[in-house]
mmCIF file of C-alpha atoms in Angstrom:
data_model
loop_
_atom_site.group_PDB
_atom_site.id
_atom_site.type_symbol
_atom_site.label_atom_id
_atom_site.label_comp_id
_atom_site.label_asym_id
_atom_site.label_seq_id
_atom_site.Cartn_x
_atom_site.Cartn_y
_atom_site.Cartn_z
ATOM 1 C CA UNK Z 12 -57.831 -37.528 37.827
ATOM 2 C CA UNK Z 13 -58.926 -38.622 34.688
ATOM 3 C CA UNK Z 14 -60.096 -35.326 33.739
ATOM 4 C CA UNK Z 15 -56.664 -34.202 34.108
ATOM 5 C CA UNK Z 16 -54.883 -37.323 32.376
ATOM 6 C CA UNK Z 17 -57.437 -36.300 29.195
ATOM 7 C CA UNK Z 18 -56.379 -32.639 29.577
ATOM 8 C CA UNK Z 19 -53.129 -32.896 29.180
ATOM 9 C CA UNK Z 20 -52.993 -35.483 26.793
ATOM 10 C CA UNK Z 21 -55.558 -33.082 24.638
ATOM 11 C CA UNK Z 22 -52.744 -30.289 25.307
ATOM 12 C CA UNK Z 23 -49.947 -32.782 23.999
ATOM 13 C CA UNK Z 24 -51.706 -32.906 20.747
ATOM 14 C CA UNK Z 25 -52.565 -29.742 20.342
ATOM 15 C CA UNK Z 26 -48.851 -28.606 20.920
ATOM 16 C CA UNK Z 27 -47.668 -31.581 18.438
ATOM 17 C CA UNK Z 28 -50.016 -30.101 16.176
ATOM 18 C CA UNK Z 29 -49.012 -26.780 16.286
ATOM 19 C CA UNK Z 30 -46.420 -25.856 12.991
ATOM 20 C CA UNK Z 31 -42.968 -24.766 14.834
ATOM 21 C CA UNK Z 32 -41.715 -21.116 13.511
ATOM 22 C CA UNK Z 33 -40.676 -20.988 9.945
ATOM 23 C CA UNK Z 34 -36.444 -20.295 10.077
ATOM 24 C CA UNK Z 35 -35.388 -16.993 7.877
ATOM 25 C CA UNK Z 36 -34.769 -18.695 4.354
ATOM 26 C CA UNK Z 37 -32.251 -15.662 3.275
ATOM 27 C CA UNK Z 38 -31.932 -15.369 0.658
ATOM 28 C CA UNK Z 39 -34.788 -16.252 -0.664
ATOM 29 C CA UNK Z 40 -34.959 -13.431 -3.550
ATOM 30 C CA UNK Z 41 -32.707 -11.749 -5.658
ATOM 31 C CA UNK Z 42 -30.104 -9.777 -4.198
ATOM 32 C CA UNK Z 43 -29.306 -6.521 -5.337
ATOM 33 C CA UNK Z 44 -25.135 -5.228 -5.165
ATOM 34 C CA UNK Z 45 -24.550 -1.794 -5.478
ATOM 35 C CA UNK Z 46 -21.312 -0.928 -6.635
ATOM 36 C CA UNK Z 47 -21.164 3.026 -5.935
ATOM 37 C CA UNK Z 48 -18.855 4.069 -8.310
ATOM 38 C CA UNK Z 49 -18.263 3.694 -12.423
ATOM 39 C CA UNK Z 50 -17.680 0.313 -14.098
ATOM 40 C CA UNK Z 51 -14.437 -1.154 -14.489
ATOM 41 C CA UNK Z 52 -12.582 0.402 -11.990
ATOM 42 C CA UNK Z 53 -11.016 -1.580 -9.222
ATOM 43 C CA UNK Z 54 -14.245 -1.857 -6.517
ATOM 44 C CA UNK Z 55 -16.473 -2.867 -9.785
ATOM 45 C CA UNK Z 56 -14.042 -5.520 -10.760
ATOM 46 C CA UNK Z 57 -14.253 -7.128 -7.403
ATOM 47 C CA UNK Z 58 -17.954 -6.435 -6.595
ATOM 48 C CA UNK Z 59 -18.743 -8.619 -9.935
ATOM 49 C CA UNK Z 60 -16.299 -11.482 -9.600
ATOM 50 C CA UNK Z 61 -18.181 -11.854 -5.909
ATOM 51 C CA UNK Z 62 -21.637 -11.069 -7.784
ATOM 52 C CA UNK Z 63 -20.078 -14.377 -9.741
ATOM 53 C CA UNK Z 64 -19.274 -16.570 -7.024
ATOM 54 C CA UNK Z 65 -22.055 -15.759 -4.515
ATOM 55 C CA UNK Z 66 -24.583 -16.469 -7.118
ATOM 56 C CA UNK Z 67 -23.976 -19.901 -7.516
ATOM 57 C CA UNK Z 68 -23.199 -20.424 -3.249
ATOM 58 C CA UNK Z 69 -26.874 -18.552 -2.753
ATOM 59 C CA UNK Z 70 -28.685 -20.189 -5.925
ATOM 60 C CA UNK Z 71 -30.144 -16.532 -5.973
ATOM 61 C CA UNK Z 72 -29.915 -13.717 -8.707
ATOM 62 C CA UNK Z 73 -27.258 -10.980 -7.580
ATOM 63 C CA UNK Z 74 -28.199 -7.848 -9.472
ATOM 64 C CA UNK Z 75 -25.227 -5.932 -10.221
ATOM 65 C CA UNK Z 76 -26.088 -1.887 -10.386
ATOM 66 C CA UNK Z 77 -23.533 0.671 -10.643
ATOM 67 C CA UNK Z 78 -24.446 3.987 -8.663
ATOM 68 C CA UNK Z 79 -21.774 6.314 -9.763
ATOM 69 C CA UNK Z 80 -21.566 9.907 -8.195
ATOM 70 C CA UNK Z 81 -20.238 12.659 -6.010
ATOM 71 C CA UNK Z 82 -17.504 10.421 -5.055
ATOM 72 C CA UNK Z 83 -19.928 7.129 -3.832
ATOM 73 C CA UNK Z 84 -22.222 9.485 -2.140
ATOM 74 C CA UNK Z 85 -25.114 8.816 -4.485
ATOM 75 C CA UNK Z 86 -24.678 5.089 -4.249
ATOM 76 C CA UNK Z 87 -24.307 5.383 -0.402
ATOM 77 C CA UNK Z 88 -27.652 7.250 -0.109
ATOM 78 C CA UNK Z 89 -29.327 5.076 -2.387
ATOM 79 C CA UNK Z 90 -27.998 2.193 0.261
ATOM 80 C CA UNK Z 91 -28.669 3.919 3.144
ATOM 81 C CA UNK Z 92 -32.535 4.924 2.449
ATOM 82 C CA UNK Z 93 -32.838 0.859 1.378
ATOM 83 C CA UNK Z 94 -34.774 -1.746 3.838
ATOM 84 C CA UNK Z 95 -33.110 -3.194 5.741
ATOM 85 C CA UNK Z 96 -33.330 -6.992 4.911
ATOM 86 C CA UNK Z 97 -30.209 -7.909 3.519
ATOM 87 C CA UNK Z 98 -31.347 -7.787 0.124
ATOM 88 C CA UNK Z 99 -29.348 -4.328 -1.304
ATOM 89 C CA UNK Z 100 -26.024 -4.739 0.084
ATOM 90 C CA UNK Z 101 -23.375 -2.532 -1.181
ATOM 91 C CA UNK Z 102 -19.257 -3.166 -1.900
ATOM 92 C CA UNK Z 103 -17.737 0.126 -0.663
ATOM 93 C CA UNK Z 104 -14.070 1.450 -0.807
ATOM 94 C CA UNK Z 105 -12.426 3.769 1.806
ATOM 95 C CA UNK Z 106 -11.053 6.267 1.744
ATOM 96 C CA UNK Z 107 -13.696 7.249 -0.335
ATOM 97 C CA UNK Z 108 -16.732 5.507 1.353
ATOM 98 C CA UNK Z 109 -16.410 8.137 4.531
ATOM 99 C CA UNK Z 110 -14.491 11.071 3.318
ATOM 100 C CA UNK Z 111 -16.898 12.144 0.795
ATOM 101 C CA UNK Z 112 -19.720 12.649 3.148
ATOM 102 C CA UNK Z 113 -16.744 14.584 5.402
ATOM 103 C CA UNK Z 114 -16.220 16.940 2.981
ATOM 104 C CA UNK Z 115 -19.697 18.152 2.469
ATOM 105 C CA UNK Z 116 -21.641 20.359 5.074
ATOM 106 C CA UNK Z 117 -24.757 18.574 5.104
ATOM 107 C CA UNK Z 118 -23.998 14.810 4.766
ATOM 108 C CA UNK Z 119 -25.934 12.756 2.629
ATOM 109 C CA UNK Z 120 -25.326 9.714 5.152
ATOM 110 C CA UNK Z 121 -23.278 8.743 8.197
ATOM 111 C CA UNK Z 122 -20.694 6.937 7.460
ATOM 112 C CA UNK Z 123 -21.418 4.485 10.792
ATOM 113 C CA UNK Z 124 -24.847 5.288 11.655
ATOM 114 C CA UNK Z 125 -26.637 4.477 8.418
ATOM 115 C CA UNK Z 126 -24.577 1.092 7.281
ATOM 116 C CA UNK Z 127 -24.100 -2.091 9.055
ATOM 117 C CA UNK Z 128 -21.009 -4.209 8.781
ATOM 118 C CA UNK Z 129 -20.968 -7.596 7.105
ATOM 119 C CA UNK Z 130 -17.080 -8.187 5.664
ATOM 120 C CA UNK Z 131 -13.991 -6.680 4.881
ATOM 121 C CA UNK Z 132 -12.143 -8.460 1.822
ATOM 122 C CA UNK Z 133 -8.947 -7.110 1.323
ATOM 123 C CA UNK Z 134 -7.111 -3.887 0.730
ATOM 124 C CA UNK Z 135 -4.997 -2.698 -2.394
ATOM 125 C CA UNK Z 136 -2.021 -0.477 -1.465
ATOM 126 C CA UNK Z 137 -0.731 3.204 -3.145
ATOM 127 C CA UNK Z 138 2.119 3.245 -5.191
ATOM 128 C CA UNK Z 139 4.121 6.332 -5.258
ATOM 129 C CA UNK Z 140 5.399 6.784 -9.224
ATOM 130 C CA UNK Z 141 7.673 8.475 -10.873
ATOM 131 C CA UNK Z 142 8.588 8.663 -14.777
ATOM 132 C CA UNK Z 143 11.928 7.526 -15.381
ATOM 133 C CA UNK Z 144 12.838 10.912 -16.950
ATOM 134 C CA UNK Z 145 12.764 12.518 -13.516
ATOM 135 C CA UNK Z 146 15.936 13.326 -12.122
ATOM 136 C CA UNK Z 147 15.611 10.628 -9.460
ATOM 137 C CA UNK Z 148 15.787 7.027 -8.971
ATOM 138 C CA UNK Z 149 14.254 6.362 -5.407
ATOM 139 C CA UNK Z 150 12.566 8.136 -2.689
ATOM 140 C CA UNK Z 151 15.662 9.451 -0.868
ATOM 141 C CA UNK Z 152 17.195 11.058 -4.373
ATOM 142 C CA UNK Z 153 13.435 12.623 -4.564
ATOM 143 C CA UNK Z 154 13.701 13.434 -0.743
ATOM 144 C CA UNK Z 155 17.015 15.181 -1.795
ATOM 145 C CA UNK Z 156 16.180 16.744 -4.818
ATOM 146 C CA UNK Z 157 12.784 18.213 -3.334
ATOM 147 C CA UNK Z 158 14.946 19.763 -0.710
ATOM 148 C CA UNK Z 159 17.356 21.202 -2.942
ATOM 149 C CA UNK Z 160 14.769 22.357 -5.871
ATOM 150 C CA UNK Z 161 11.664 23.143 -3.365
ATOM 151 C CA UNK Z 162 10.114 25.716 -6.517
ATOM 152 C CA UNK Z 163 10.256 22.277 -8.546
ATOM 153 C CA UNK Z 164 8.880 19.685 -5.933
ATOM 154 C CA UNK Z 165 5.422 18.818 -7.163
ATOM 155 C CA UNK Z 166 3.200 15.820 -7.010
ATOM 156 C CA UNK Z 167 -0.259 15.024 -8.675
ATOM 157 C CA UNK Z 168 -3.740 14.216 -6.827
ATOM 158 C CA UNK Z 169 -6.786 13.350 -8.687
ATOM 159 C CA UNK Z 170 -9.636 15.209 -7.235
ATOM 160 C CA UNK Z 171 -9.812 17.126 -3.813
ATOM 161 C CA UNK Z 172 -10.390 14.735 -1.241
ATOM 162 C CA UNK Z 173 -8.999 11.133 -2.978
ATOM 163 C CA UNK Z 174 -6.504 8.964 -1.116
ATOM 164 C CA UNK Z 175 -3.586 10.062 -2.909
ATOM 165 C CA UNK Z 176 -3.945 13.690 -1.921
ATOM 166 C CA UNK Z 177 -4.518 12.911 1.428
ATOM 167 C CA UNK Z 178 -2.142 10.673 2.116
ATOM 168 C CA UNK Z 179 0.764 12.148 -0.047
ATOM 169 C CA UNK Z 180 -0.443 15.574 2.755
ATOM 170 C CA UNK Z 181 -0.185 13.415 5.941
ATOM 171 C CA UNK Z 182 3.507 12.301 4.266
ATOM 172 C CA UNK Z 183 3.858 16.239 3.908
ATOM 173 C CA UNK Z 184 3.337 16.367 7.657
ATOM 174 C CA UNK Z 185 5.181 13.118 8.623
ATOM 175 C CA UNK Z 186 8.704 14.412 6.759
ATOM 176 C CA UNK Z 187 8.729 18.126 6.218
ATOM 177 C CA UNK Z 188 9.323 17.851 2.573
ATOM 178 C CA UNK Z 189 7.736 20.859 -0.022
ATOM 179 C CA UNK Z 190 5.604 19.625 -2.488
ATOM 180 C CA UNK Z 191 3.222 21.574 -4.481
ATOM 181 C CA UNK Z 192 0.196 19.940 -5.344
ATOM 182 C CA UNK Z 193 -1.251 19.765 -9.055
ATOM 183 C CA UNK Z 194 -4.697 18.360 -8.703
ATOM 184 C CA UNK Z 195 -6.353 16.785 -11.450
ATOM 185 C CA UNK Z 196 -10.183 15.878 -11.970
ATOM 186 C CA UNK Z 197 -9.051 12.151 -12.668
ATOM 187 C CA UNK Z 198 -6.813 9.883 -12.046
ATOM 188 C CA UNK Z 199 -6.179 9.271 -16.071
ATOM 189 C CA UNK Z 200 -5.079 12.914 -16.450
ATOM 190 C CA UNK Z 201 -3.121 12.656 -13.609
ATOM 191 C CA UNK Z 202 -1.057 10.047 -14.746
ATOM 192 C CA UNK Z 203 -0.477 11.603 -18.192
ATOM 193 C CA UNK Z 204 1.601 14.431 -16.567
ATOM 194 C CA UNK Z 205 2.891 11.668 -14.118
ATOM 195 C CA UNK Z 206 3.769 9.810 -17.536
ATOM 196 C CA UNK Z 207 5.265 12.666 -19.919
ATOM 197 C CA UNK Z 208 7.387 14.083 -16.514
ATOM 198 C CA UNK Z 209 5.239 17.031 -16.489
ATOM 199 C CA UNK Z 210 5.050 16.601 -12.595
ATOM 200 C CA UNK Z 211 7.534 15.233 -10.174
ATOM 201 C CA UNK Z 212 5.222 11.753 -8.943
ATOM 202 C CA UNK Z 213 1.787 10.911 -7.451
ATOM 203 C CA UNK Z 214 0.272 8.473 -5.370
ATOM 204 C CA UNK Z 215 -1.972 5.799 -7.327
ATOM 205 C CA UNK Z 216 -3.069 2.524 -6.462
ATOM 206 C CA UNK Z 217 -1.356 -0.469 -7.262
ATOM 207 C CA UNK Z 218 -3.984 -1.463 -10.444
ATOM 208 C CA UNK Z 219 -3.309 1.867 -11.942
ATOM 209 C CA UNK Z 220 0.352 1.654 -11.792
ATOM 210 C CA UNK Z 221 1.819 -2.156 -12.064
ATOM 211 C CA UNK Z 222 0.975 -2.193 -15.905
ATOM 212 C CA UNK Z 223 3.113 1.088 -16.636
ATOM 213 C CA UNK Z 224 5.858 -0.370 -13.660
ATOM 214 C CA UNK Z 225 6.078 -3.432 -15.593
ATOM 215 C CA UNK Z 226 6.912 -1.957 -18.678
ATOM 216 C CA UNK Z 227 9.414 0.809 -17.245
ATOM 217 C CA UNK Z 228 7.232 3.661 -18.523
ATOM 218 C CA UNK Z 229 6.700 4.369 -14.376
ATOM 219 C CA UNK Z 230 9.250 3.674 -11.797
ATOM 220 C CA UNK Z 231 8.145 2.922 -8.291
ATOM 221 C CA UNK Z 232 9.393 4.854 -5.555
ATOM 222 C CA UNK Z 233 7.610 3.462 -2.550
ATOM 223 C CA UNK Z 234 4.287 1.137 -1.484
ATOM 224 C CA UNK Z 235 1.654 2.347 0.923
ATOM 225 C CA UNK Z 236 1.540 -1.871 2.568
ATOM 226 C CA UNK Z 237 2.515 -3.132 5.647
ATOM 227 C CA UNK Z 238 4.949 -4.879 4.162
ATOM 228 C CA UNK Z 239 6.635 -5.170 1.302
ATOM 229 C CA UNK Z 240 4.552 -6.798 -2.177
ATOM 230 C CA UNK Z 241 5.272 -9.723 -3.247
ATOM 231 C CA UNK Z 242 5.049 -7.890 -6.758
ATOM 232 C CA UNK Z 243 7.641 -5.353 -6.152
ATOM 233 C CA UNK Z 244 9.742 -7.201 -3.197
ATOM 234 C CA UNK Z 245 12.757 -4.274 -3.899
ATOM 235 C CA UNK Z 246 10.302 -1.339 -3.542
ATOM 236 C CA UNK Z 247 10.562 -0.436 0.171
ATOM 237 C CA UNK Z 248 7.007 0.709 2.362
ATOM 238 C CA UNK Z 249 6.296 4.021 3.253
ATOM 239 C CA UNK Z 250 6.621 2.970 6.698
ATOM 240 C CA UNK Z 251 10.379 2.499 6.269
ATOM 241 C CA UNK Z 252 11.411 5.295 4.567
ATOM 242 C CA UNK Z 253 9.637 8.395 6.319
ATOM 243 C CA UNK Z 254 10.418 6.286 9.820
ATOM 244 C CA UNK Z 255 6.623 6.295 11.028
ATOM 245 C CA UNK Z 256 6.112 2.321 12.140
ATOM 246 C CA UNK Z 257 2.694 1.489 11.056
ATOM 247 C CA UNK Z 258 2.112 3.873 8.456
ATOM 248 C CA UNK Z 259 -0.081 2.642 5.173
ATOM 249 C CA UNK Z 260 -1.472 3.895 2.728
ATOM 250 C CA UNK Z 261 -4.130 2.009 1.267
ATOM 251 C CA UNK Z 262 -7.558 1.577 0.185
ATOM 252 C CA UNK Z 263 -10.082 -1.267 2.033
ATOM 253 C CA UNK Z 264 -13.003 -2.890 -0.018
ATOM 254 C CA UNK Z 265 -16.188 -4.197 1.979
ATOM 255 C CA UNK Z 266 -19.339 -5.243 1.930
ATOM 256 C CA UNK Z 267 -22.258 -3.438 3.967
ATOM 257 C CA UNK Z 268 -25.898 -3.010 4.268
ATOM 258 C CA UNK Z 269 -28.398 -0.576 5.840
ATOM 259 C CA UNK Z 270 -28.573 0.092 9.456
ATOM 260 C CA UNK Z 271 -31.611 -2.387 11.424
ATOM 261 C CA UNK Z 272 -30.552 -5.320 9.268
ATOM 262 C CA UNK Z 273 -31.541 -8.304 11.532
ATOM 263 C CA UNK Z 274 -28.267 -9.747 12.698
ATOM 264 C CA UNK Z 275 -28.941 -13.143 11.747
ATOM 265 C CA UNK Z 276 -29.292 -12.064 8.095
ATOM 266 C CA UNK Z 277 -25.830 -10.037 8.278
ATOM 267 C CA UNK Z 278 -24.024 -13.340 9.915
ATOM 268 C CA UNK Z 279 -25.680 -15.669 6.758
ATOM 269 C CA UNK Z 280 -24.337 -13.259 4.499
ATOM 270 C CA UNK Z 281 -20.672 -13.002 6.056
ATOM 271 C CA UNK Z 282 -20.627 -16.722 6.065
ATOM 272 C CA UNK Z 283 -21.567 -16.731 2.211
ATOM 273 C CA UNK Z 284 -18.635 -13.814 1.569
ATOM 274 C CA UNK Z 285 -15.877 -15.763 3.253
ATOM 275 C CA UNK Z 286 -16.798 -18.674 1.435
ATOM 276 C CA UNK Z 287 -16.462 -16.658 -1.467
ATOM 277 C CA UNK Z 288 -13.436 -14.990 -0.220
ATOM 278 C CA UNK Z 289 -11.939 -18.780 -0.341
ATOM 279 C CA UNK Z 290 -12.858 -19.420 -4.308
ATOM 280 C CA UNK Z 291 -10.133 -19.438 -6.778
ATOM 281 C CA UNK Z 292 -11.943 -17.221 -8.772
ATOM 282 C CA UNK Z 293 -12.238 -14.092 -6.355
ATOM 283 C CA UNK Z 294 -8.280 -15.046 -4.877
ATOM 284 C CA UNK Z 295 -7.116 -15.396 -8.606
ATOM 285 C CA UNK Z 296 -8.584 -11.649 -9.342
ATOM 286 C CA UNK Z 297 -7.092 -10.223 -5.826
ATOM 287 C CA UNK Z 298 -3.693 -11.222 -7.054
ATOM 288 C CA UNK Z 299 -3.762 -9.750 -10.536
ATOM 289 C CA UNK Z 300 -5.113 -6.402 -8.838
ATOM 290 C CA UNK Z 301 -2.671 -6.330 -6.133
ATOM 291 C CA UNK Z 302 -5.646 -6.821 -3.351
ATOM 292 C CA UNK Z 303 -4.371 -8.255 -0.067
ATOM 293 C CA UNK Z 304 -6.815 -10.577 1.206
ATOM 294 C CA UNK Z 305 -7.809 -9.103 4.975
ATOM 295 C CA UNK Z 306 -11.275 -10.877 5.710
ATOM 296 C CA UNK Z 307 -12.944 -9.545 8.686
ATOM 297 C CA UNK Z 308 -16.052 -10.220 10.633
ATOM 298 C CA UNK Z 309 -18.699 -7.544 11.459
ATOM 299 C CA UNK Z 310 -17.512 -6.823 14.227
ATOM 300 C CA UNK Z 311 -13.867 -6.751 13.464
ATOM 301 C CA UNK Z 312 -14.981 -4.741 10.323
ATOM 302 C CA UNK Z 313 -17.555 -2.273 12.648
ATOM 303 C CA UNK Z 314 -13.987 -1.216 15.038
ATOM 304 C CA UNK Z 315 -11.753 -0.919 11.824
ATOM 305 C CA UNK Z 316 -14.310 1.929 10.047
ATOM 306 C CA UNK Z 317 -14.636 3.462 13.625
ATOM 307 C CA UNK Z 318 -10.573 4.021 13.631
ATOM 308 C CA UNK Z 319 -10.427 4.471 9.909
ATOM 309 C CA UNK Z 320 -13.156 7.228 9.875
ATOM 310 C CA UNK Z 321 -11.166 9.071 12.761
ATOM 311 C CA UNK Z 322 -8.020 8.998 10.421
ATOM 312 C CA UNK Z 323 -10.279 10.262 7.758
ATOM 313 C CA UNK Z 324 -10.918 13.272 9.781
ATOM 314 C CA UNK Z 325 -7.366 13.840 10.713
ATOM 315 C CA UNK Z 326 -6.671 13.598 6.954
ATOM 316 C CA UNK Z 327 -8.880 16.351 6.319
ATOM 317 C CA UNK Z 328 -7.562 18.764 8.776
ATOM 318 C CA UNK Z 329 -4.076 18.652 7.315
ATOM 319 C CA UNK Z 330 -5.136 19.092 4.151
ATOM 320 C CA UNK Z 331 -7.340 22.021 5.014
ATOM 321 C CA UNK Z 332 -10.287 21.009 3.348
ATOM 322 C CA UNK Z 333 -13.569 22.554 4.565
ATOM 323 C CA UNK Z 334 -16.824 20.889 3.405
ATOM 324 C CA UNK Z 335 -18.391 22.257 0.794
#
């Protein structure tokens, strides 16, 4: 009996002893945020005023790196072929973030297999534009005057595949109207024509477009929201004027990381984004861009790029874009 009472009493110390298992310290390193497309554009603005904020929450360096390319498929890549540990996360933007790897034959990554989740922020809307030179006020009088003047009804897309050229197709589709399409390698040269009236009115998101709305060099036809912006409160949704309930047009911004990334890693790091969703300094930012805040989980965030990418691919069709 004794022998026994000494046993486990020698057991007792030996499991007192024994260290208990170190808990993941994430982030214990620097962090490294790659933005996948050029600086100061609207995703770059946003990645860095989180880069900001999170830096401080984490006490950790966040390394900024712009990874401009192929429309965020080099910056995608780069992310996809990281570890997976949390430490390179990226901030992308869809439509972009899936339909660039749509359009090409031999995709670079999968838009859901090679990413995991952590957090959508927000979404910015499309503005539809017009110069104040065109012979139209509002969407109907463009509505009418495309259908009376179809050899004159034009509108301008930056780049094959970006959100306003699919969109402005699937509104195509939705209302029957003609419009030619003028595409342009940039959004800047787009808007010059939009700008001198040298085509009819494009699609362009809400940063692009407030400046020149505010100072009545653009006049705004419709928003791509749910609802109506508090900037613009008399420019009706897209929804309500080609009568298709639900209808948006707009571009998400979120923050992801490689596929395997341990789950508790991707939870710490939500938790530190919605923090920094919350600062003054990230909300004060949203507002000026026209960003609507719309934080989801990963999981919330994994269903909405499932349904999103699907869209994508109905996009594509009516556009008739085969991958290059």
């Amino acid at each position: 009996m004794k022998v026994l009472v000494h046993a486990a009493l020698l057991l007792a110390a030996v499991a007192a002893s024994t260290p208990a298992p170190a808990q993941d310290s994430y982030p214990s390193r620097r962090i490294q945020l790659v933005i996948p497309f050029a600086t100061g554009n609207g995703v770059d603005q946003l990645g860095r005023r989180y880069a900001e904020v999170l830096r401080a929450q984490v006490n950790q360096p966040i390394v900024v790196e712009n990874r401009d390319g192929a429309g965020g498929i080099i910056g995608g890549a780069y992310v996809a072929r990281s570890a997976a540990d949390a430490y390179t996360v990226m901030i992308a933007a869809h439509p972009p973030f899936a339909i660039a790897t749509l359009l090409q034959k031999d995709p670079s990554y999968d838009a859901i297999g090679s990413f995991a989740p952590v957090a959508k922020v927000g979404a910015v809307p499309l503005v539809a534009v017009a110069a104040p030179s065109m012979p139209f006020r509002n969407w109907q009088e463009m509505a009418d005057y495309f259908k009376a003047n179809p050899d004159k009804a034009n509108y301008a897309a930056s780049g094959v595949g970006s959100p306003g050229q699919l969109f402005t197709q699937l509104i195509k589709l939705h209302t029957g109207l003609p419009m030619q399409e003028i595409s342009y390698k940039s959004t800047a040269q787009a808007m010059t024509d939009v700008l001198s009236g040298q085509v009819q009115f494009s699609l362009v998101s809400y940063a692009a477009a407030i400046s020149h709305i505010k100072a009545g060099t653009l006049r705004a036809l419709a928003v791509g929201s749910a609802g109506r912006l508090p900037g613009l409160p008399e420019v009706p949704t897209l929804a309500e004027l080609i009568n298709q309930p639900g209808f948006e047009a707009t571009v998400w911004y979120g923050f992801q990381v490689p596929a395997g990334t341990p789950a508790d890693r991707i939870d710490k790091l939500y938790d530190e984004i919605a923090r920094a969703s919350a600062d003054s300094r990230v909300q004060e930012l949203m507002t000026r861009a026209g960003i609507t805040p719309e934080l989801r989980n990963p999981q919330q965030f994994a269903a909405s790029i499932r349904a999103d990418i699907a869209l994508a691919r109905r996009m594509i069709e009516v556009a008739r874009i085969s991958p290059q």
